[in-house]
C-alpha cells in the first residue's frame, strides 16, 4: 500500500499531518500543502470556501494543494 | 511500545471497515480515501484482499501476517477497531474543538467600513448613500483593542485578523491605526500577529502595496469575474467605469514585490459567465500570473433581498463540483499550475459556530457569519458590551449537524460537517433563494471524480520527475 496523501494524525493532533510532513517524508506526496486558495482562517463560505461549505473557524486553517510550483509552506 | 507488543495488540483486536471510505478503481489500480483521516492511498493486491475480507466481515480477527498491512489501514482510519463508534468520535472532536477554550487564538474579522467603491451586479450588501457612520469610529476601534488586550492577557497564542468590507482599503487609515495597536499588544504579550484581507484589488496601488507589508497582510483575496469584457460588466465602479485592467495591473505589481502576500483570485461563477473562464485563465497566463496566484471558482449565491431575483442564474452545489472538475482539467490541459483544495476534515465548520471567532461591523455590532452582516436581527451583540447570550447567539453557536439523520448517514460528514451554517440555521428572516437552500456541499456529489484528478496530477508529477532524472 502506498499513501499519496498521508493520513492526518488527527487523534494526536488535528495538525498532525503538517508536523509529520516536516519531520519526515515517508510517503510520496502528490503536492505540497500550502496556504493558498483557502488559506484564510476563521471565515465563511461566502468568500473563501471552495466547497462552498468547509471553511476555517477559530483559527483552524484550511489548506489546499498546489501542483506545479510556487509552493508555500504553511 | 515495541514491535512485539504492537503485533500482540493488533492481533488481539477485531476490526471493521470505516463508514467513511471511498474505494474506487482507476486504470486497473485501486485507490482508497477516508474522509476522517483524509488519507488517500493506492492499494496493492494484498491490501485490497485484506480490506475486502474486513469489509465482508463485520468483525474481522487478524492473523500475524496481516499486521504490517493492517497497521497502514489503521493509520488511515480505513479500518477501525470493531467497537469504535465513529460518529461519536467525530462528534467528540467537533465539540472539543468548537467549545474548548484551550486553543486561545484571537480570530477577528473586522469590517472597518461597509462602504464600497464597486457596485457589483450581484452584491449582497445594500449600498445606499455613504455617511461617516459607515466607517468605524474611534470609540469602536478602542473597544476592539480593549477586547483584544483582555483576551491576549489570558494566555492567547496568536492574534489573527481578517479585514473585510465593503471595501476595506477605503478605510486604510482605520486599518493603519488598528494594526499599530494590534502589533503593540502582540509585542506586549509576545505572541504572533498575522492578517489577511478580502479586497476588490482596485485600490492596491504602489503606496498601498507598501502598506500591506506594514499591516502584516499574509493573504489577499481578490475577486475577478472573467476576462475584461465580462468582469467589467459585473464588477464596476460606483461611476460605472470598468475595473479589470487596474486590478490586473495591481496584481502584477504585487507579485513583482520581493516578498508578496499569498494572493488568491476568487472567480465568482454563475450561468452567465461560466463559458468565459478559459479566456480569463489565458489572460492571467499572458500576464505571467498563473504560477503566482491561487485561482478558484466560487458560486454566486443569493443571500439578501438586495441580491434581487438571481436564482435562475445560480449553480447548485452539484453543478459547482462539475465546474470545479472542468476548471482543474483545463489547467492540466494547459499545463498550468493547479491549485486544488484537498478534501480535508473540518471539525468546526466555520466561525459562525465557533464561539472564539468574532466578526465586528463598523458600528461595533457582532455578527456570527459573513453572510448576515447588516441584518440587525442576526446580530449577537456589540463589541462594547459583548454578546447577548440569547436565542440568536445560541442558535448559531449550538447548531449541530449531529442532529440531522441524513448527515449521519453521509460519507462526507467529516469534511462538510453539515454544510454552511448560514444555510442550516433557521434565520430570523428568510432570504436565501431556493438553489442555495440545499444544504449539501459539493463534495457529496463529486468526490470520486475529484480524487481522480488528484491521481492524474500525481501521475503527471511522477512522470515529470522521472524525465527530469533521466536528463
PDB file of C-alpha atoms in Angstrom, chain A residues 11, chain B residues 1 5-19 21 50-86:
ATOM      1  CA  UNK A  11      -6.290  11.667  17.200  1.00  0.00           C
TER       2      UNK A  11
ATOM      3  CA  UNK B   1       5.677   0.310  22.563  1.00  0.00           C
ATOM      4  CA  UNK B   5       3.608  -5.559  21.735  1.00  0.00           C
ATOM      5  CA  UNK B   6       2.094  -3.718  18.759  1.00  0.00           C
ATOM      6  CA  UNK B   7       1.706  -7.044  16.962  1.00  0.00           C
ATOM      7  CA  UNK B   8       0.063  -8.561  20.001  1.00  0.00           C
ATOM      8  CA  UNK B   9      -2.273  -5.611  20.385  1.00  0.00           C
ATOM      9  CA  UNK B  10      -3.306  -5.671  16.726  1.00  0.00           C
ATOM     10  CA  UNK B  11      -3.908  -9.407  16.554  1.00  0.00           C
ATOM     11  CA  UNK B  12      -5.922  -9.400  19.758  1.00  0.00           C
ATOM     12  CA  UNK B  13      -8.399  -6.846  18.400  1.00  0.00           C
ATOM     13  CA  UNK B  14     -11.286  -7.319  15.984  1.00  0.00           C
ATOM     14  CA  UNK B  15     -11.728  -4.863  13.130  1.00  0.00           C
ATOM     15  CA  UNK B  16     -14.332  -3.440  10.775  1.00  0.00           C
ATOM     16  CA  UNK B  17     -14.027  -1.128   7.799  1.00  0.00           C
ATOM     17  CA  UNK B  18     -14.683   2.576   8.315  1.00  0.00           C
ATOM     18  CA  UNK B  19     -18.026   4.054   7.342  1.00  0.00           C
ATOM     19  CA  UNK B  21     -14.211   5.122   2.925  1.00  0.00           C
ATOM     20  CA  UNK B  50      -7.273  -7.849   3.200  1.00  0.00           C
ATOM     21  CA  UNK B  51      -9.591  -4.853   3.035  1.00  0.00           C
ATOM     22  CA  UNK B  52     -12.207  -6.862   1.141  1.00  0.00           C
ATOM     23  CA  UNK B  53     -12.105  -9.539   3.824  1.00  0.00           C
ATOM     24  CA  UNK B  54     -12.595  -6.921   6.518  1.00  0.00           C
ATOM     25  CA  UNK B  55     -15.425  -5.269   4.588  1.00  0.00           C
ATOM     26  CA  UNK B  56     -17.194  -8.592   4.195  1.00  0.00           C
ATOM     27  CA  UNK B  57     -16.886  -9.359   7.870  1.00  0.00           C
ATOM     28  CA  UNK B  58     -18.430  -7.135  10.492  1.00  0.00           C
ATOM     29  CA  UNK B  59     -15.834  -8.321  12.940  1.00  0.00           C
ATOM     30  CA  UNK B  60     -12.526  -9.407  11.442  1.00  0.00           C
ATOM     31  CA  UNK B  61      -9.900 -11.112  13.540  1.00  0.00           C
ATOM     32  CA  UNK B  62      -6.475 -10.540  12.001  1.00  0.00           C
ATOM     33  CA  UNK B  63      -3.646 -13.038  11.823  1.00  0.00           C
ATOM     34  CA  UNK B  64       0.029 -12.240  12.330  1.00  0.00           C
ATOM     35  CA  UNK B  65       0.672 -11.981   8.607  1.00  0.00           C
ATOM     36  CA  UNK B  66      -1.912  -9.165   8.371  1.00  0.00           C
ATOM     37  CA  UNK B  67      -0.131  -6.935  10.846  1.00  0.00           C
ATOM     38  CA  UNK B  68       2.054  -4.900   8.516  1.00  0.00           C
ATOM     39  CA  UNK B  69      -0.732  -4.036   6.059  1.00  0.00           C
ATOM     40  CA  UNK B  70      -3.297  -3.666   8.782  1.00  0.00           C
ATOM     41  CA  UNK B  71      -1.120  -1.114  10.546  1.00  0.00           C
ATOM     42  CA  UNK B  72      -1.269   1.110   7.479  1.00  0.00           C
ATOM     43  CA  UNK B  73      -5.008   0.671   7.078  1.00  0.00           C
ATOM     44  CA  UNK B  74      -5.487   1.562  10.732  1.00  0.00           C
ATOM     45  CA  UNK B  75      -3.250   4.595  10.342  1.00  0.00           C
ATOM     46  CA  UNK B  76      -5.532   5.828   7.581  1.00  0.00           C
ATOM     47  CA  UNK B  77      -8.682   5.094   9.625  1.00  0.00           C
ATOM     48  CA  UNK B  78      -9.713   2.881   6.722  1.00  0.00           C
ATOM     49  CA  UNK B  79     -10.057   0.075   9.193  1.00  0.00           C
ATOM     50  CA  UNK B  80     -11.073   0.686  12.779  1.00  0.00           C
ATOM     51  CA  UNK B  81     -11.429  -1.496  15.860  1.00  0.00           C
ATOM     52  CA  UNK B  82     -14.797  -3.205  15.875  1.00  0.00           C
ATOM     53  CA  UNK B  83     -16.011  -1.329  18.940  1.00  0.00           C
ATOM     54  CA  UNK B  84     -15.200   2.108  17.539  1.00  0.00           C
ATOM     55  CA  UNK B  85     -18.168   4.442  17.388  1.00  0.00           C
ATOM     56  CA  UNK B  86     -17.048   6.636  14.520  1.00  0.00           C
TER      57      UNK B  86
END
